CSV table of C-alpha atoms and ligand atoms in Angstrom, one decimal:
chain,number,residue,atom,x,y,z
A,205,MET,CA,191.4,45.0,-28.8
A,206,ARG,CA,188.8,44.0,-31.5
A,207,LYS,CA,187.8,46.6,-34.1
A,208,VAL,CA,184.1,47.1,-34.7
A,209,ALA,CA,182.6,48.4,-38.0
A,210,VAL,CA,179.0,49.5,-38.5
A,211,ILE,CA,176.8,49.0,-41.5
A,212,THR,CA,173.3,50.3,-42.0
A,213,ASP,CA,170.9,50.2,-44.9
A,214,SER,CA,170.0,53.3,-46.8
A,215,THR,CA,166.6,53.7,-45.1
A,216,ALA,CA,168.2,55.1,-42.0
A,217,TYR,CA,168.7,58.2,-44.3
A,218,ILE,CA,171.8,59.4,-42.6
A,219,PRO,CA,173.2,62.2,-44.8
A,220,LYS,CA,176.3,61.3,-46.8
A,221,GLU,CA,178.6,63.8,-45.1
A,222,VAL,CA,177.7,62.3,-41.6
A,223,ARG,CA,178.3,58.8,-42.9
A,224,GLU,CA,181.7,59.8,-44.3
A,225,ALA,CA,182.8,61.7,-41.2
A,226,LYS,CA,181.9,58.9,-38.9
A,227,HIS,CA,182.8,55.9,-41.1
A,228,ILE,CA,179.3,54.5,-41.4
A,229,ASN,CA,179.0,51.9,-44.1
A,230,MET,CA,175.8,51.9,-46.1
A,231,VAL,CA,174.1,49.3,-48.3
A,232,PRO,CA,171.3,50.8,-50.5
A,233,LEU,CA,167.8,49.5,-51.1
A,234,ASN,CA,166.3,49.9,-54.6
A,235,VAL,CA,163.5,51.8,-56.2
A,236,VAL,CA,162.2,50.7,-59.5
A,237,PHE,CA,160.2,52.9,-61.9
A,238,GLY,CA,159.1,50.6,-64.7
A,239,ALA,CA,162.3,49.3,-66.4
A,240,GLU,CA,164.5,51.8,-64.5
A,241,SER,CA,166.1,50.7,-61.3
A,242,PHE,CA,167.8,53.1,-58.9
A,243,GLN,CA,169.8,52.6,-55.7
A,244,GLU,CA,168.5,55.2,-53.3
A,245,GLU,CA,171.0,57.6,-51.6
A,246,THR,CA,173.5,56.6,-54.3
A,247,ASP,CA,172.0,57.3,-57.7
A,248,LEU,CA,168.6,58.7,-56.7
A,249,THR,CA,168.2,61.8,-54.5
A,250,THR,CA,165.1,62.3,-52.4
A,251,ASP,CA,164.2,65.5,-54.3
A,252,SER,CA,164.4,63.9,-57.7
A,253,PHE,CA,162.4,60.9,-56.4
A,254,TYR,CA,159.4,63.0,-55.4
A,255,GLU,CA,159.5,64.8,-58.7
A,256,LYS,CA,159.7,61.5,-60.6
A,257,VAL,CA,156.7,60.1,-58.6
A,258,ARG,CA,154.6,63.1,-59.6
A,259,GLU,CA,155.5,62.6,-63.3
A,260,SER,CA,155.1,58.8,-63.3
A,261,LYS,CA,151.8,57.1,-64.1
A,262,ASN,CA,152.5,54.1,-61.9
A,263,LEU,CA,153.8,53.8,-58.4
A,264,PRO,CA,157.4,52.7,-58.2
A,265,LYS,CA,158.3,49.4,-56.5
A,266,THR,CA,161.1,48.8,-53.9
A,267,SER,CA,163.4,46.0,-53.1
A,268,GLN,CA,165.9,45.0,-50.5
A,269,PRO,CA,169.7,45.0,-51.1
A,270,SER,CA,170.9,41.8,-52.7
A,271,ILE,CA,172.8,39.3,-50.5
A,272,GLY,CA,175.7,39.8,-52.9
A,273,ILE,CA,176.0,43.5,-52.2
A,274,ILE,CA,176.0,42.9,-48.4
A,275,THR,CA,178.5,40.0,-48.7
A,276,LYS,CA,180.9,42.2,-50.8
A,277,LYS,CA,180.7,44.9,-48.1
A,278,LEU,CA,181.4,42.4,-45.4
A,279,GLU,CA,184.4,41.0,-47.3
A,280,GLU,CA,185.8,44.5,-47.7
A,281,LEU,CA,185.4,45.3,-44.0
A,282,SER,CA,186.9,41.9,-42.9
A,283,LYS,CA,190.3,43.2,-44.1
A,284,GLU,CA,190.3,45.9,-41.4
A,285,TYR,CA,187.7,44.9,-38.7
A,286,ASP,CA,187.1,42.0,-36.4
A,287,ASP,CA,183.4,42.6,-35.8
A,288,VAL,CA,180.6,44.3,-37.7
A,289,ILE,CA,177.2,45.4,-36.5
A,290,ILE,CA,174.5,45.6,-39.3
A,291,VAL,CA,171.6,47.8,-38.3
A,292,THR,CA,168.6,47.1,-40.6
A,293,LEU,CA,165.1,48.5,-41.0
A,294,SER,CA,162.4,46.5,-39.4
A,295,SER,CA,162.3,42.8,-40.3
A,296,GLY,CA,158.5,42.9,-40.5
A,297,ILE,CA,158.4,45.3,-43.5
A,298,SER,CA,161.5,44.3,-45.6
A,299,GLY,CA,163.6,41.3,-46.4
A,300,THR,CA,166.8,43.4,-45.7
A,301,TYR,CA,167.3,41.9,-42.2
A,302,GLN,CA,167.0,38.4,-43.7
A,303,SER,CA,169.5,39.2,-46.5
A,304,ALA,CA,171.9,40.5,-43.9
A,305,VAL,CA,171.6,37.3,-41.9
A,306,SER,CA,172.1,35.2,-45.0
A,307,ALA,CA,175.2,37.2,-46.1
A,308,SER,CA,176.6,36.8,-42.6
A,309,THR,CA,176.8,33.0,-43.1
A,310,LEU,CA,178.9,33.5,-46.3
A,311,VAL,CA,181.9,35.4,-44.8
A,312,ASP,CA,184.5,33.8,-42.5
A,313,ASP,CA,186.9,36.5,-41.4
A,314,ILE,CA,184.6,38.9,-39.6
A,315,LYS,CA,182.0,38.3,-36.9
A,316,VAL,CA,178.7,39.7,-38.0
A,317,HIS,CA,176.0,40.9,-35.6
A,318,VAL,CA,172.7,41.8,-37.3
A,319,PHE,CA,170.5,44.1,-35.3
A,320,ASP,CA,166.8,44.5,-36.2
A,321,SER,CA,165.9,48.1,-35.5
A,322,GLU,CA,162.2,47.2,-35.7
A,323,ILE,CA,161.7,50.7,-37.2
A,324,SER,CA,163.2,52.7,-40.0
A,325,CYS,CA,164.4,56.2,-41.1
A,326,MET,CA,166.3,58.4,-38.6
A,327,VAL,CA,164.8,56.5,-35.7
A,328,GLN,CA,166.8,53.5,-37.0
A,329,GLY,CA,169.6,56.1,-37.6
A,330,PHE,CA,169.7,56.8,-33.8
A,331,TYR,CA,170.9,53.2,-33.3
A,332,VAL,CA,173.4,53.5,-36.0
A,333,LEU,CA,174.8,56.8,-34.7
A,334,GLU,CA,175.1,55.5,-31.2
A,335,ALA,CA,176.8,52.3,-32.4
A,336,VAL,CA,179.3,54.0,-34.5
A,337,ASP,CA,180.2,56.7,-31.9
A,338,MET,CA,180.8,53.9,-29.4
A,339,ALA,CA,182.8,51.9,-31.9
A,340,ASN,CA,184.9,55.0,-32.7
A,341,GLU,CA,185.6,55.4,-29.0
A,342,GLY,CA,186.9,51.8,-28.9
A,343,LYS,CA,184.0,50.2,-27.1
A,344,GLN,CA,183.6,46.4,-27.6
A,345,VAL,CA,180.8,44.8,-29.6
A,346,SER,CA,179.0,43.3,-26.6
A,347,GLU,CA,178.8,46.7,-24.9
A,348,ILE,CA,177.5,48.4,-28.0
A,349,LEU,CA,174.8,45.7,-28.6
A,350,GLN,CA,173.8,46.0,-24.9
A,351,ARG,CA,173.4,49.7,-25.3
A,352,LEU,CA,171.3,49.3,-28.5
A,353,GLU,CA,169.0,46.9,-26.6
A,354,GLU,CA,168.7,49.4,-23.8
A,355,MET,CA,167.8,52.2,-26.3
A,356,LYS,CA,165.0,50.0,-27.7
A,357,LYS,CA,163.2,50.1,-24.3
A,358,SER,CA,162.4,53.8,-24.6
A,359,MET,CA,162.3,54.2,-28.4
A,360,ARG,CA,158.9,55.4,-29.7
A,361,ALA,CA,157.8,56.5,-33.1
A,362,TYR,CA,154.5,57.5,-34.7
A,363,PHE,CA,153.7,58.7,-38.1
A,364,MET,CA,150.8,59.7,-40.4
A,365,VAL,CA,150.3,59.7,-44.1
A,366,ASP,CA,148.2,61.9,-46.4
A,367,ASP,CA,146.7,58.8,-48.0
A,368,LEU,CA,146.8,55.2,-46.9
A,369,THR,CA,146.6,53.8,-50.4
A,370,ASN,CA,150.3,53.3,-51.0
A,371,LEU,CA,150.9,51.5,-47.7
A,372,HIS,CA,147.9,49.3,-48.3
A,373,ARG,CA,148.9,48.5,-51.9
A,374,GLY,CA,152.5,47.8,-51.0
A,375,GLY,CA,151.1,45.3,-48.4
A,376,ARG,CA,152.9,47.0,-45.5
A,377,LEU,CA,149.9,47.9,-43.4
A,378,ASN,CA,149.2,45.0,-41.1
A,379,SER,CA,145.6,45.3,-40.5
A,380,ALA,CA,142.3,43.5,-41.2
A,381,GLN,CA,141.0,44.4,-44.7
A,382,ALA,CA,137.8,45.8,-43.3
A,383,LEU,CA,139.6,48.0,-40.9
A,384,VAL,CA,141.8,49.3,-43.7
A,385,GLY,CA,138.8,50.0,-45.9
A,386,SER,CA,137.2,52.0,-43.1
A,387,MET,CA,140.4,53.9,-42.6
A,388,LEU,CA,141.2,55.0,-46.1
A,389,GLN,CA,139.2,58.2,-45.6
A,390,VAL,CA,140.8,59.1,-42.3
A,391,LYS,CA,144.3,60.1,-41.1
A,392,PRO,CA,145.2,57.3,-38.6
A,393,LEU,CA,148.3,57.6,-36.5
A,394,LEU,CA,150.5,54.6,-37.3
A,395,HIS,CA,153.2,52.9,-35.4
A,396,PHE,CA,155.2,49.6,-35.2
A,397,GLU,CA,154.1,46.7,-33.1
A,398,ASN,CA,156.2,43.5,-33.2
A,399,THR,CA,158.1,44.8,-36.2
A,400,LYS,CA,155.0,45.5,-38.3
A,401,ILE,CA,153.0,48.7,-39.1
A,402,VAL,CA,149.7,48.9,-37.4
A,403,PRO,CA,147.2,51.7,-36.8
A,404,TYR,CA,147.6,53.3,-33.4
A,405,GLU,CA,144.5,55.4,-33.4
A,406,LYS,CA,141.9,56.4,-35.9
A,407,ILE,CA,141.9,60.2,-36.3
A,408,ARG,CA,139.9,62.3,-38.8
A,409,THR,CA,142.1,65.2,-39.6
A,410,GLN,CA,145.8,65.9,-40.0
A,411,LYS,CA,145.5,68.7,-37.4
A,412,ARG,CA,144.1,66.4,-34.8
A,413,ALA,CA,146.7,63.7,-35.7
A,414,ILE,CA,149.5,66.2,-35.1
A,415,LYS,CA,147.9,67.2,-31.8
A,416,ARG,CA,147.8,63.6,-30.7
A,417,LEU,CA,151.4,63.1,-31.8
A,418,PHE,CA,152.4,66.0,-29.6
A,419,GLN,CA,150.5,64.6,-26.6
A,420,LEU,CA,152.3,61.2,-27.0
A,421,PHE,CA,155.7,63.0,-27.1
A,422,GLU,CA,154.7,65.1,-24.1
A,423,GLU,CA,154.1,62.0,-22.0
A,424,ASP,CA,157.9,61.4,-22.1
A,425,ALA,CA,159.1,65.0,-22.5
A,426,GLU,CA,157.2,66.3,-19.5
A,427,THR,CA,159.2,64.0,-17.1
A,428,GLY,CA,162.1,66.3,-17.8
A,429,ASP,CA,164.3,63.4,-18.9
A,430,LYS,CA,166.7,64.2,-21.7
A,431,LEU,CA,165.3,63.1,-25.0
A,432,LYS,CA,166.7,62.8,-28.5
A,433,ALA,CA,164.0,63.2,-31.1
A,434,THR,CA,163.5,63.5,-34.9
A,435,LEU,CA,160.8,65.0,-37.0
A,436,ILE,CA,160.6,63.1,-40.2
A,437,HIS,CA,158.9,64.5,-43.4
A,438,ALA,CA,158.2,63.4,-46.9
A,439,ASN,CA,158.9,66.6,-48.8
A,440,ARG,CA,157.3,68.8,-46.2
A,441,GLU,CA,160.3,70.6,-44.7
A,442,GLU,CA,158.4,73.7,-43.7
A,443,VAL,CA,155.8,71.8,-41.8
A,444,ALA,CA,158.6,69.8,-40.0
A,445,THR,CA,160.6,72.9,-39.2
A,446,ALA,CA,157.5,74.6,-37.7
A,447,LEU,CA,156.7,71.6,-35.5
A,448,GLN,CA,160.3,71.2,-34.5
A,449,GLN,CA,160.4,74.8,-33.3
A,450,GLU,CA,157.2,74.5,-31.4
A,451,LEU,CA,158.4,71.4,-29.6
A,452,SER,CA,161.9,72.7,-29.0
A,453,GLU,CA,160.7,75.9,-27.3
A,454,LYS,CA,158.3,73.9,-25.1
A,455,TYR,CA,160.8,71.1,-24.2
A,456,PRO,CA,164.4,72.3,-24.0
A,457,ASN,CA,165.3,68.9,-22.5
A,458,ALA,CA,164.6,67.4,-26.0
A,459,GLU,CA,167.2,67.7,-28.8
A,460,ILE,CA,165.1,67.5,-31.9
A,461,SER,CA,166.5,67.1,-35.4
A,462,ILE,CA,164.8,67.1,-38.8
A,463,SER,CA,165.1,64.2,-41.1
A,464,TYR,CA,163.4,62.8,-44.2
A,465,PHE,CA,161.5,59.9,-45.7
A,466,GLY,CA,163.7,59.1,-48.6
A,467,PRO,CA,162.7,57.2,-51.8
A,468,VAL,CA,162.1,53.7,-50.5
A,469,ILE,CA,160.1,54.7,-47.5
A,470,GLY,CA,158.5,57.5,-49.5
A,471,THR,CA,157.3,55.0,-52.1
A,472,HIS,CA,155.2,53.3,-49.3
A,473,LEU,CA,154.1,56.4,-47.4
A,474,GLY,CA,153.6,58.9,-50.2
A,475,GLU,CA,154.5,62.6,-50.2
A,476,GLY,CA,153.2,64.6,-47.2
A,477,ALA,CA,153.8,62.0,-44.5
A,478,ILE,CA,155.1,63.2,-41.2
A,479,GLY,CA,156.6,61.2,-38.3
A,480,LEU,CA,158.1,61.8,-34.9
A,481,GLY,CA,160.5,59.4,-33.2
A,482,TRP,CA,162.4,59.7,-29.9
A,483,TYR,CA,164.2,58.0,-27.1
A,484,LYS,CA,165.5,58.7,-23.6
A,485,LEU,CA,169.2,59.4,-23.4
B,196,LIG,C1,161.7,46.7,-49.3
B,196,LIG,O1,161.3,46.7,-50.5
B,196,LIG,O2,162.3,45.8,-48.9
B,196,LIG,C2,161.5,48.0,-48.5
B,196,LIG,C3,160.1,48.1,-48.0
B,196,LIG,C4,159.9,49.3,-47.1
B,196,LIG,C5,158.5,49.4,-46.6
B,196,LIG,C6,158.3,50.7,-45.9
B,196,LIG,C7,157.0,50.9,-45.1
B,196,LIG,C8,156.9,52.2,-44.4
B,196,LIG,C9,157.8,52.4,-43.2
B,196,LIG,C10,157.5,53.6,-42.4
B,196,LIG,C11,158.6,53.9,-41.4
B,196,LIG,C12,158.3,55.0,-40.5
B,196,LIG,C13,159.4,55.2,-39.5
B,196,LIG,C14,159.2,56.2,-38.5
């Protein structure tokens, strides 16, 4: 029987204790404040990141893990495993997927399967958790990859930001310039289409955007199907908890967790962003 390992990048924001308990390997992305560079989830916590952003005059920058770091991890794993699945954030917003593909060509003793989650944060984490649980149960790599593709069919995620400036400046909002200009004053609901971030609907206030987010969730929750969902927040735990309670009371068929936008994604979304992602079990 072939042994399967799982690697994710840090933007899945799977808490350290869960990674350790389940044997999830993680390669960090970087956040750079001026001359200082940090690996998120390793030497920069989410709380200290948001504090640093408030203190800093300039916005930080982000970068993907180096091919070298991924190759080193693969070499380490090749001593114990036959296959490895690398689950990355969306290839349309980061070079991480491409770095993983390049690293995979540099190691011989382990078969590497790179899976583009086409999303990020705990929604990406859902794929990672499913893959590692299956691997820990002794499932083979083809079965795991098939399940991940199956999950993709019902995976949905929408998010909103307090201010579109960071996303726009970082070049991660895939939209015509004029449209972005006209949107800077509103709170559009955003989502991913073909691996890239695009506006889903133009909405004027955060209250209405949340209402719309709930409606979209309800389309799936009202069918009574079992759902796994996550409310993601950028330093707005109280807001996320209140929304989670409201949805959980209304839809007991949905298991809803709370998760966070950590430093790298927080750099592009800014403090105050809220997202909701889910899939059918
Ligand atoms: C890099 O420098 O390679 C990382 C770039 C990350 C861009 C992040 C853009 C925002 C993603 C929002 C994800 C929302 C998931 C629900």
